Amino acid sequence: MNYFRLLLCSLFLAATVSAAPFDTADAVAAHAPGSVFTQGEPLRFSLKPYAASPLKWTLRDWRNRELRSGDWPGAGKAELTLAALPDGYYILTVESPEAAFDGFRSFAVVPDPATRRRNPDTFFAMDSAQSWLARPDSANVRHPGDAYELVSEVIRRGGIDVVRERMSWAECEAVPGKFDWKQYKLNADLLSRRGVGISGMYHNAPRWAKTNTTHLPGDLVAVYRFARKAAETFKGQMTDWEFWNEQDIGFAPESAWDYASALKAAYLGFKAADPALPVAIGGYAMTPIAEYADVVMANGAKDYFDIFNIHAYRPISSYAQIMEDIRNYLKRHDIADRPVWFTENGTDSEGSGRIPSYIAGLKAHSPEQELLVAELLPKIMIHMQSLGVDRDFFFVLPPYSERDGNKDWGLMRRDFTVKPGYVAFSTLSHQLGDAEYLGTVALADGVSGFLYRRPDGSQSLVYWSVSPLETESNRPDRKFDDLLERPFRLAAAPGSYRGIELFGTPFEVKTSGNTLELTATRLPAILTGLSGLKPTVPFRRLSRPGTAESGYDRSIVFRTELSKDFVLSGGKSSVDVKKDDAAFKLQIFNLSDRAKRGTLALSGGRFGGVPAEVTVPPFGKTELNLTFTPELDKEFRGALRVGGTFDGKPASELVAPVRVVGKLLDGSRKVDLVGMSDPVNFRHNSSGRQTITYDPEAQGLKFHTLFPPNVDRWVYPEYMLQLPQESLKDALGIAFEVKVSAPKQVKQMLLMTVLGKEKEHGESINLNVVAPTAQWEERIVQFPDSLDPDRIRQLRLGLNSLVDDITYWVRNVRILYRN
C-alpha cells in the first residue's frame, strides 16, 4: 500500500470509525529521541496524517502557564518549528474546530552534554535495565521499535554518566560453553559509544548449571567460567559487576550459605578476567537488613566483594533509620570501609497509576503523579548522599509496570517519551554530577539546604521547601496542589547570582546589600556561583578501600546439598535438623588451574564419613556423602561449620546455622500470650480497610483486610506488650498457629519485633515466617542472636498480599522462654 492510499485509509477510519477525541501524545511527534531536545537543536514537531486540521497549537510550561501559541503550519501538514527555548520541561497542546484533542505532547530541552565534563565517579546514577525493559513489545502499538538505541541516546542527552544494566545468564549460555550475548552486548556497545559507564549485573542461571536448586546455580565451576567470560567480553565497558539481584527474597529461594558459595565463585571469575574491576554483592531487598545477610557474612563473604549493595523503596522519612541499620551491619561484620551503593532506589510515595494507559490492563501516572516523582527524585538522591551513600541508582528509566499492571514505574512513558522526573535527574547530573558534597545548611524553618563545591572552587546551594513527601509515610492519594512557598534570606557578596530551577530553567537573583531574598518551593532549586558558605553540619566522607587480602586460599569453595533431614527456615538463614545423623553432601570446589590436597576441619556437631584427606582436581570438585548430628547451646542453636587447609593455606568457611525446633519446643517454658486473643488489644495498621474480630468457630483472631485499588497491599496489626507481665526478657522465640483464606496469594509473612511504641515506624527486626496455608499449622519463630528480646515493646504479625481481599487467622500464641 503506498503512502497516499494509507493516508486516505487513515482519514476514512478517523472520520467513520471513531468520534472519540484524538490523543495529542500520539498525534504530535517530537523530532527528538524520547522527546528530549538538546540546547541549540531545532525544536521540530509534526502531526500524524490522521490528525484533524487546521489546528492551533499552544505552548505551556510545567505549571501550565501559556508561553506561546499559533496556527500549525500548512494547515497541519507541515512541520512546526518552535523558536529556541531555555532548558526546561514543556507541554504542547493542539485544538481544531473539526475534532477534539485530549492530553498533551510533552518535551524537554536539556543542556548539550558536550558542554560538561563527564564524571565516572558520580554519585548520581540511573538503573536503565534497558536490555530487559526496552525489548520489542508487540502489545505496545506506540513502541518506538529501536528502543535500545533510543534509550541509550536519552541517557546521553540527560548527562547520565553511569547506568545499571541487567543480564540473564540463561539467555547468554543456554548450552554450556556456547555464548550468545544477544541484546546485552548491543546495549553495552550503544552506551559505551556514548561514554556511559555500565554497572553490570546478572542472574537467572541456566537449567544445566543448577544442581538440586530452583534459582541459584549449584555448579560453581560454571559460575566461575561465566563470570570470567562476561568480564572478558565486556572489559572496558563495565565499571563493576554485581552478582545476583535481591537474593534475600524470591530471586533465590535457596539458603544464605548457598548464595555465599556462588558469590565466591563469581567473584573469582570476575577477578580472573579483570583484577582491578570492583565486584558488588547482590543488592539486598530487605530493610532493616534481615538475618539472612548476617549469615552470608558468617560464610566469609566479606573477602569476596568490594562494594556493599542494597535497595530501598521506603519513604524518605525512614532513610536515616535505614542508614543507621546499614552502618551497624557493616561495623558488626568489620566491613565499615566498603562503599555503600543503592543500586535500586525508588519510590512508592506517589501511589499506583491513577489513569488508564492506552495499553489495556495497565494504569499510568497522572500528570500530578509525574510531578510528585519529579519532586521526589532529587530529594531521594540528595538525602541519600547526605547520609553517606557512595552511589545511588534511581529506579528506573524505561517504562515498567508491576502490581497487576497498576504500579507505573519508569521516567519514560509507554511511548518512550520522558516524564518530568527525567528532566529533574538531568538537572542534578548537569549541575552536581561533578560536584563535591559539603554538608547541610540551616536556612529557615521548613527549608532544607545542601551545599556543594564545584570543580572551579565555587559553591552551589540546593534548597527546597519541606513537603509531606519527606515527613510522612507513603499514601496512595498524594496531591501536588500547593507549591509550599517559603521565603528565606541568604548572606552573599553583593552582585547577581544565577539559579537553576528543577527542570533546568535558569533564573537570576540580585543581592540587596549583602543579602539574597529567595523563595523555596517544594521543588528543589540550585543557586550557583556562591562562595564562603560554611555548612551547618559538615559532611565527612569515609575512606573506601574495598576488599583487602584475606590470607585464605580463596580458590577453595565449600558448598552443601542437604537432604530432607534438614528443613530450611522461612528466612533462609538456618535449618531445622529433624534427626540425628542427618545426611548431606559436602562439595569442595577448586577454582584454580592446579590440583589441591588438604584436610577438612568440621565443627558444630558429630560428623560421619569424613576422610583423612581430600584431593580436588583443577577447576573441579570433590563430593562427599556425610552425616551430621548437631551440638546445641542452651537456646537450642548450633551451626554446621566446614573449613579446611589446602596446600598449607586455610579456606574460607561454610557456616549453616542450626535451629532444632522440636527440642526448642520440648525444652522451653511456654507461656500463653493471652492478650493476643483479644482484638481490643491490637492497633490497626495496614494499607487497606482492616477489621480484627474474635472468630468463635476458629477459636482465634480473624484479621480481614480489604485493600483499595492500586496500593501496596500490606497488613501488620500492632500488639503492644503489656509490661512488665509480658516482658520478653530471656525469651527464645514465639510459637503460634495460623491459616489464611488465599494461601497462594501471600507474598510474604513477617513477625516484626519492634523496639519502640511508634505506630508503623520505629526500629524493628523483621523475622520471616513460613507462609501460611488454608489449614491450621503451627509456626515457630526463633529470635536471632542480633535481637535482645528484653527491648521488644510491640509485635506486628502480618503479611503482604497479592490480592485485594485477604483474611488470616491466628491462635494459641505462646512465648518460649529459657527454662
CSV table of N, CA and C in Angstrom, one decimal, residues 33-36 144 147 150-152 154-155 365 370 396-400 408-419 422:
chain,number,residue,atom,x,y,z
A,33,PRO,N,14.8,12.1,20.1
A,33,PRO,CA,14.7,10.8,20.8
A,33,PRO,C,14.1,11.0,22.2
A,34,GLY,N,13.0,10.3,22.4
A,34,GLY,CA,12.3,10.4,23.7
A,34,GLY,C,11.7,11.7,24.0
A,35,SER,N,11.6,12.6,23.0
A,35,SER,CA,11.1,14.0,23.1
A,35,SER,C,12.1,14.8,23.9
A,36,VAL,N,13.4,14.5,23.8
A,36,VAL,CA,14.4,15.2,24.5
A,36,VAL,C,15.3,16.0,23.5
A,144,PRO,N,8.6,2.4,20.1
A,144,PRO,CA,9.3,3.1,19.0
A,144,PRO,C,10.1,2.1,18.1
A,147,ALA,N,14.1,0.6,20.5
A,147,ALA,CA,14.2,1.3,21.8
A,147,ALA,C,15.5,1.2,22.5
A,150,LEU,N,17.3,4.3,21.2
A,150,LEU,CA,16.6,5.5,21.7
A,150,LEU,C,16.9,5.7,23.2
A,151,VAL,N,16.8,4.6,24.0
A,151,VAL,CA,17.1,4.8,25.5
A,151,VAL,C,18.6,5.2,25.7
A,152,SER,N,19.5,4.6,24.9
A,152,SER,CA,20.9,4.9,25.1
A,152,SER,C,21.1,6.4,24.7
A,154,VAL,N,18.8,8.8,24.9
A,154,VAL,CA,18.2,9.6,26.0
A,154,VAL,C,19.1,9.7,27.2
A,155,ILE,N,19.8,8.6,27.5
A,155,ILE,CA,20.8,8.6,28.6
A,155,ILE,C,21.9,9.6,28.3
A,365,HIS,N,0.7,6.9,35.3
A,365,HIS,CA,0.8,8.1,36.1
A,365,HIS,C,-0.1,9.2,35.6
A,370,GLU,N,3.3,12.5,38.0
A,370,GLU,CA,4.6,12.7,37.4
A,370,GLU,C,5.3,13.8,38.1
A,396,VAL,N,13.3,3.6,37.9
A,396,VAL,CA,14.0,3.1,36.8
A,396,VAL,C,13.8,4.0,35.6
A,397,LEU,N,14.6,3.9,34.5
A,397,LEU,CA,14.4,4.8,33.4
A,397,LEU,C,13.3,4.4,32.4
A,398,PRO,N,13.4,3.2,31.8
A,398,PRO,CA,12.3,2.8,30.8
A,398,PRO,C,11.0,2.5,31.5
A,399,PRO,N,9.9,2.4,30.8
A,399,PRO,CA,8.6,2.1,31.4
A,399,PRO,C,8.6,0.7,31.9
A,400,TYR,N,7.9,0.5,33.0
A,400,TYR,CA,7.8,-0.8,33.6
A,400,TYR,C,6.6,-0.8,34.5
A,408,ASP,N,3.0,2.2,38.1
A,408,ASP,CA,3.7,2.7,36.9
A,408,ASP,C,5.1,3.1,37.3
A,409,TRP,N,6.1,2.3,37.0
A,409,TRP,CA,7.5,2.7,37.2
A,409,TRP,C,8.0,3.3,35.9
A,410,GLY,N,9.1,4.0,36.0
A,410,GLY,CA,9.8,4.5,34.9
A,410,GLY,C,9.7,6.0,34.7
A,411,LEU,N,10.9,6.6,34.3
A,411,LEU,CA,10.9,8.0,34.0
A,411,LEU,C,10.6,8.2,32.5
A,412,MET,N,10.2,7.2,31.8
A,412,MET,CA,9.7,7.3,30.5
A,412,MET,C,8.3,6.7,30.4
A,413,ARG,N,7.4,7.2,29.6
A,413,ARG,CA,6.1,6.6,29.4
A,413,ARG,C,6.1,5.4,28.4
A,414,ARG,N,5.0,4.8,28.2
A,414,ARG,CA,4.9,3.6,27.4
A,414,ARG,C,5.3,3.9,25.9
A,415,ASP,N,5.2,5.2,25.5
A,415,ASP,CA,5.6,5.5,24.2
A,415,ASP,C,7.1,5.9,24.1
A,416,PHE,N,7.8,5.8,25.3
A,416,PHE,CA,9.2,6.0,25.4
A,416,PHE,C,9.6,7.5,25.3
A,417,THR,N,8.6,8.4,25.7
A,417,THR,CA,8.9,9.8,25.8
A,417,THR,C,9.1,10.0,27.3
A,418,VAL,N,9.9,11.1,27.7
A,418,VAL,CA,10.3,11.2,29.0
A,418,VAL,C,9.2,12.0,29.9
A,419,LYS,N,9.2,11.7,31.1
A,419,LYS,CA,8.4,12.4,32.1
A,419,LYS,C,9.2,13.5,32.8
A,422,TYR,N,12.6,12.7,34.6
A,422,TYR,CA,13.9,12.5,33.8
A,422,TYR,C,14.6,13.9,33.7
